[in-house]
Structures are given as structure tokens and as C-alpha cells.
């Protein structure tokens, strides 16, 4: 589905990705974990065309999509939910949803999809005329997830969906992502809450210093002591050589 | 009472034209963090386009106005963005502010040098008759100016709220990062904002110039009033700029009528100081965020 081959890139002269490579299968959830500064969010920006890539390749379904623009990635079936609040605050919930399909040439289809996602997220129908800024943090995150569905994406890149949410809401967001996976959508997620995220994922990969250190089934990573050690401030190489 | 109504309507008429310039001021800030201190000169210049087209080329007034609006959209919108804003904004807001001050001087001195340093009569767009409103004699140009200016602002609001392009412009102004990841062409939306400002300036110009004559220095007062109106109303809301413009127009006229014509220009400044002290975000503005 998505493959990164020896990807290098960063912001200006600062190199963040130092040969990131991985491959994720379709209709799966893969969680990216790693310490701060590992390049987790940067990987997403690279895939979505928001980062200066100096070398390497991004393939989607075997096709080279390296250095495409965000609009081209949306057209290719990719959506991106960055961390933090990503709504247009003064627009209504309905119009925020509508923006999710703004690139479509078939606005009738977008309107149908808005109705369908409002069925999926009844809260959004209830508050569809409210300004997005008037929603709670959890409701805004649901709006962002719902908005990504307007164009029936093949791949969703979602960065730190649990930030600022109560545990119940986090589980709700995770259940939504699992339901999407069951419908055939591929999900690549960055999550600080590694234990919960891996528990609901199919695969996990560990990034450190812009390189892929581990990539395995999520349950195997959960059971691997090196992963716990990494999150307590260690490095995987140290553990391996110890 | 009749005198009060007369002054009030006259103030609303002038204020609605100030609001056009203030709304443009606000739009540019929202979309691109451009504080345009040449806005007054942007309102001064289109009247000279009309004069050049009618007096020098002999075109009929309606056609000249349409062409002047088109020229303003092109020069004060697209060319201004390309040649002044884009190169300067990379260096920060302050260099851009200084560049717009320089541009204002250039436009003012250019008109003075190449057209005329003297005030030029500008053809009236409407009959100079008066109507009786609750016993007050109200001029048709005052009513027409108010209707056209308010109609333009309401039309703009409807465009921003009811069309997909308008909502994309709002998304670009309020959260450009989100707009970009949703596939909105944010460069195009910012360009549209500059084009709209060019059109607003041109409409304000052809409405206000018959009142004051066309003069190279007209922009000095207009730019200041537009800036004050935007600050008083709230720099991050169109409706704030509208309220600010109307308020200043009315207070200015009431001051001239009932206090002193000599000190009328001090009143908007006093209002500005008061609002900054009491409600720094402006009467309708919000303390954070950007919205059009």
C-alpha cells in the first residue's frame, strides 16, 4: 500500500529523516512510535508533500508519489490529520465537513457523503450549524476524522489523535479508526500513548533519529522489552549491545 | 430633529464609504498579514483613472468607471501583491508596512506630478436632488452612496459565507495550515482577497470623490479613517470594519454639526484612543484568531 525507501529530508538545512524505510500493507492500522525528535510527524509531512525531501522514494500501490503536492496526494486518496486542533474555527460544523471534499468535482456526491458521515457521527448532525470553535476538544477531533472520510480515502495519516482527549474519547476515536480499517482503509498513526495505540493496531514501527529501528506485528512490539526501554530514555542499539 | 436626521444620514453615507476601505484593510490583514498603509491612496487613485478615461480619452462615464474598477483590480490587487507584498512579506510584517507607506507616497506624488496638483471636479453619479425624510432634506447622492456601499459589503459577506470559494477564503484566513491539507489553493485565495480589495477601493473612490473633488492628497485622510475604523471595529472581523466605518462617519458628521467643524478630525482619534484603552480588540473583534 505505502512504501518508504531510504527517505531523507527535513526543514531547511536540518535533516530529520535519515533513511527512513518501511512498508505497510493495505487495510491495516500501523502505529508509529518513538522518542521526541524521532521524526514521526515529519514522516507524515514527507508523505503528504509538506516536506523538503532530499533523497529516497515514496511509493503508493507501487506508484512513485515522491514530492507530490498535498492536492495531488488528496487526489491519490490520502488524507492527513495533523496533531492539535485542525478545524476552521468560525465556520459551521457542516461547512468544515464540506471543506473535506472541496477538491472533488462531484459536489453532489460530497453532499451525500456529508449526510453519511453525519449518520456515522450523530454528534456532528446535532451540532451541524454550530461554529467549530464551540465544540469540545473531543468533538473537534471527531469532526476532523469525519472530514477526512468525505473523499473515501485509501490512506489516512493521523498524528497524535489522543492529545487533549479523555480516555473514553480516545477509545472512541480508536474504535472509529478500527471500523475504517475494517472497511478497507489503511491507517498510519503517530501516537505518544504507545501502549494503547499498539494494542488496537495491526502493526507497529519504531522510529529513532529518523530511521526505522523496529517494524513488526503490534502485539510483538508490545511484548518486546526494548520498546519499553526506548520510552524510558534508552536507545535500541544500547539495549541490543548490552 | 430634521437637522439631526440630515446629519445622521449624511454620516451614515460617508461612513459606509469609509467602511468599504476599512473592510479591504481588514481583508488584507486576515488573508496575508498585510497592513496596507497605502489604502488611502488606493481609494484616491481610481478616481484619476476615471478622469483620465473620460477627460483625456473621451470615454462615457459608466464605461470609464467599469474600466477603472478593472484597472484597480489589476494594479491595486494583482500587481500590488506580486511586486510589493510577495517580495517584502518574506522579510516580515514591518518591512512590508514600510513598503506600503513608500507606495502610498509614490502614488500620491505620482498623481500630483503627472496629473495635477489641483483638485479636479469629478462628475456626480447621481442627481443632486433632495428627498424629504421625516421632514429632513436628504440628498439623493447620500442615499445612493449608502445603498451602494452597504450593498457591496453585504454582497461580499454573502459571497464569503454562501459560496464554496468564499468559505475557502475564510479557511485560508482562519487556518491556512488546515486549508492547505484539505487541498485549498491558498495562493489563489489570497490573490482573490487582493483583487477584492482593489475593487472595494475603486468603488469607494467613485462614490466619495464627487463629494471632495479628485485630489492627490485625498488618500491622507481616507487611509487614516479606514485604519481607525478597522481598529475601532475590530481588526479581525469584516462586520467590525463595517461598524467602525459607520461609527466614524456618523460621529464625524455629528461633531462637525454640533461641536466644531474645526476639530472634527480629532474626534475619530479620540474614539480610537478610547477603544484601545477600553477594548483593545475592537468593538466587535475577538482577542485571538483571524476571521473574515
Short mmCIF file of N, CA, C and O in Angstrom, two decimals, chain A residues 48 50 70-71 74 80 82 85-91 95 98-100 102-104 107 147, chain B residues 160-161 163-164 167-168 170-171 174-175 178-184 237 239 286 288 290-291:
data_model
loop_
_atom_site.label_atom_id
_atom_site.label_comp_id
_atom_site.label_asym_id
_atom_site.label_seq_id
_atom_site.Cartn_x
_atom_site.Cartn_y
_atom_site.Cartn_z
N UNK A 48 2.88 13.47 2.71
CA UNK A 48 1.79 14.34 2.24
C UNK A 48 2.28 15.52 1.40
O UNK A 48 1.50 16.37 1.00
N UNK A 50 4.55 17.91 2.28
CA UNK A 50 4.76 19.15 3.03
C UNK A 50 6.21 19.29 3.50
O UNK A 50 6.50 20.14 4.32
N UNK A 70 0.25 18.45 -1.68
CA UNK A 70 -0.87 17.96 -0.88
C UNK A 70 -2.12 17.70 -1.73
O UNK A 70 -2.80 16.69 -1.55
N UNK A 71 -2.39 18.59 -2.67
CA UNK A 71 -3.58 18.41 -3.52
C UNK A 71 -3.47 17.11 -4.33
O UNK A 71 -4.46 16.36 -4.46
N UNK A 74 -4.10 14.21 -2.04
CA UNK A 74 -5.54 14.05 -1.78
C UNK A 74 -6.19 13.34 -2.97
O UNK A 74 -6.98 12.41 -2.81
N UNK A 80 -4.77 13.65 5.62
CA UNK A 80 -3.81 13.87 6.71
C UNK A 80 -4.51 14.65 7.81
O UNK A 80 -5.12 15.69 7.57
N UNK A 82 -3.29 16.40 11.06
CA UNK A 82 -2.13 16.75 11.89
C UNK A 82 -2.51 16.76 13.37
O UNK A 82 -3.70 16.73 13.72
N UNK A 85 -5.47 21.09 17.06
CA UNK A 85 -6.82 21.38 16.58
C UNK A 85 -6.75 21.80 15.12
O UNK A 85 -6.03 22.74 14.78
N UNK A 86 -7.51 21.15 14.30
CA UNK A 86 -7.43 21.40 12.86
C UNK A 86 -8.78 21.70 12.25
O UNK A 86 -9.15 21.13 11.23
N UNK A 87 -9.53 22.57 12.91
CA UNK A 87 -10.82 22.98 12.34
C UNK A 87 -10.70 24.44 11.89
O UNK A 87 -9.75 25.14 12.26
N UNK A 88 -11.64 24.86 11.07
CA UNK A 88 -11.71 26.28 10.72
C UNK A 88 -12.70 26.89 11.72
O UNK A 88 -13.90 26.63 11.65
N UNK A 89 -12.19 27.65 12.70
CA UNK A 89 -12.96 27.93 13.90
C UNK A 89 -14.28 28.66 13.69
O UNK A 89 -15.26 28.35 14.37
N UNK A 90 -14.31 29.60 12.75
CA UNK A 90 -15.53 30.42 12.61
C UNK A 90 -16.53 29.83 11.62
O UNK A 90 -17.62 30.39 11.44
N UNK A 91 -16.18 28.74 10.96
CA UNK A 91 -17.14 28.11 10.05
C UNK A 91 -17.96 27.08 10.82
O UNK A 91 -17.51 26.53 11.82
N UNK A 95 -19.99 23.22 7.33
CA UNK A 95 -19.08 23.79 6.34
C UNK A 95 -17.64 23.30 6.53
O UNK A 95 -16.88 23.22 5.57
N UNK A 98 -17.75 20.09 4.75
CA UNK A 98 -17.76 20.37 3.31
C UNK A 98 -16.34 20.62 2.78
O UNK A 98 -16.01 20.21 1.65
N UNK A 99 -15.52 21.29 3.60
CA UNK A 99 -14.15 21.57 3.16
C UNK A 99 -13.35 20.28 2.92
O UNK A 99 -12.42 20.26 2.11
N UNK A 100 -13.75 19.21 3.61
CA UNK A 100 -13.08 17.92 3.40
C UNK A 100 -13.24 17.41 1.97
O UNK A 100 -12.44 16.60 1.50
N UNK A 102 -13.58 19.58 -0.70
CA UNK A 102 -13.50 20.80 -1.52
C UNK A 102 -12.81 20.53 -2.86
O UNK A 102 -13.07 21.23 -3.85
N UNK A 103 -11.95 19.52 -2.90
CA UNK A 103 -11.22 19.26 -4.16
C UNK A 103 -12.02 18.41 -5.13
O UNK A 103 -11.61 18.23 -6.27
N UNK A 104 -13.16 17.90 -4.68
CA UNK A 104 -13.93 16.99 -5.54
C UNK A 104 -14.66 17.77 -6.64
O UNK A 104 -15.16 18.87 -6.42
N UNK A 107 -19.71 17.63 -6.38
CA UNK A 107 -20.17 18.16 -5.09
C UNK A 107 -21.47 17.51 -4.63
O UNK A 107 -21.75 17.48 -3.43
N UNK A 147 -14.19 14.51 8.67
CA UNK A 147 -13.91 15.31 7.48
C UNK A 147 -12.97 14.58 6.51
O UNK A 147 -13.07 14.73 5.30
N UNK B 160 -18.67 35.46 0.88
CA UNK B 160 -17.76 34.74 1.77
C UNK B 160 -18.48 33.62 2.53
O UNK B 160 -17.90 32.56 2.79
N UNK B 161 -19.75 33.85 2.86
CA UNK B 161 -20.47 32.88 3.68
C UNK B 161 -21.20 31.82 2.86
O UNK B 161 -21.33 30.68 3.29
N UNK B 163 -20.71 30.91 -0.61
CA UNK B 163 -20.12 30.22 -1.75
C UNK B 163 -18.95 29.38 -1.28
O UNK B 163 -18.32 29.68 -0.26
N UNK B 164 -18.65 28.35 -2.06
CA UNK B 164 -17.53 27.47 -1.69
C UNK B 164 -16.21 28.25 -1.74
O UNK B 164 -15.35 28.08 -0.88
N UNK B 167 -15.93 30.33 1.32
CA UNK B 167 -15.59 29.56 2.52
C UNK B 167 -14.12 29.09 2.46
O UNK B 167 -13.46 28.99 3.48
N UNK B 168 -13.63 28.85 1.26
CA UNK B 168 -12.20 28.52 1.13
C UNK B 168 -11.36 29.73 1.51
O UNK B 168 -10.29 29.58 2.13
N UNK B 170 -12.26 31.98 3.67
CA UNK B 170 -12.34 32.05 5.14
C UNK B 170 -11.39 31.04 5.77
O UNK B 170 -10.70 31.35 6.75
N UNK B 171 -11.38 29.82 5.22
CA UNK B 171 -10.50 28.78 5.77
C UNK B 171 -9.04 29.23 5.65
O UNK B 171 -8.24 29.05 6.57
N UNK B 174 -8.48 31.90 8.33
CA UNK B 174 -8.58 31.48 9.73
C UNK B 174 -7.57 30.39 10.11
O UNK B 174 -7.12 30.33 11.24
N UNK B 175 -7.27 29.52 9.17
CA UNK B 175 -6.35 28.43 9.49
C UNK B 175 -5.69 27.94 8.20
O UNK B 175 -6.09 26.93 7.63
N UNK B 178 -4.61 24.21 7.86
CA UNK B 178 -5.71 23.28 7.61
C UNK B 178 -6.20 23.41 6.18
O UNK B 178 -6.45 22.41 5.49
N UNK B 179 -6.34 24.66 5.72
CA UNK B 179 -6.80 24.87 4.34
C UNK B 179 -5.89 24.13 3.37
O UNK B 179 -6.35 23.47 2.43
N UNK B 180 -4.59 24.20 3.61
CA UNK B 180 -3.65 23.56 2.70
C UNK B 180 -3.79 22.04 2.72
O UNK B 180 -3.82 21.41 1.66
N UNK B 181 -3.93 21.46 3.91
CA UNK B 181 -4.01 19.99 3.94
C UNK B 181 -5.34 19.47 3.40
O UNK B 181 -5.46 18.31 3.06
N UNK B 182 -6.33 20.36 3.31
CA UNK B 182 -7.60 19.95 2.71
C UNK B 182 -7.60 20.16 1.20
O UNK B 182 -8.58 19.85 0.53
N UNK B 183 -6.50 20.70 0.69
CA UNK B 183 -6.38 20.86 -0.75
C UNK B 183 -6.84 22.20 -1.28
O UNK B 183 -6.96 22.38 -2.49
N UNK B 184 -7.10 23.16 -0.37
CA UNK B 184 -7.49 24.50 -0.82
C UNK B 184 -6.27 25.17 -1.45
O UNK B 184 -5.17 25.09 -0.90
N UNK B 237 -12.50 41.23 11.95
CA UNK B 237 -13.88 40.94 11.55
C UNK B 237 -14.32 41.95 10.50
O UNK B 237 -14.15 43.16 10.68
N UNK B 239 -17.43 42.60 9.83
CA UNK B 239 -18.52 43.39 10.40
C UNK B 239 -17.99 44.45 11.37
O UNK B 239 -18.61 45.49 11.58
N UNK B 286 -12.34 39.86 18.14
CA UNK B 286 -12.04 38.86 19.15
C UNK B 286 -10.56 38.99 19.49
O UNK B 286 -9.76 39.43 18.67
N UNK B 288 -8.33 36.87 19.86
CA UNK B 288 -7.40 35.98 19.16
C UNK B 288 -8.11 35.45 17.93
O UNK B 288 -9.31 35.59 17.78
N UNK B 290 -8.30 34.77 13.56
CA UNK B 290 -8.48 35.63 12.42
C UNK B 290 -9.70 35.13 11.68
O UNK B 290 -9.88 33.94 11.48
N UNK B 291 -10.55 36.03 11.31
CA UNK B 291 -11.76 35.62 10.60
C UNK B 291 -12.17 36.67 9.60
O UNK B 291 -12.02 37.86 9.86
#
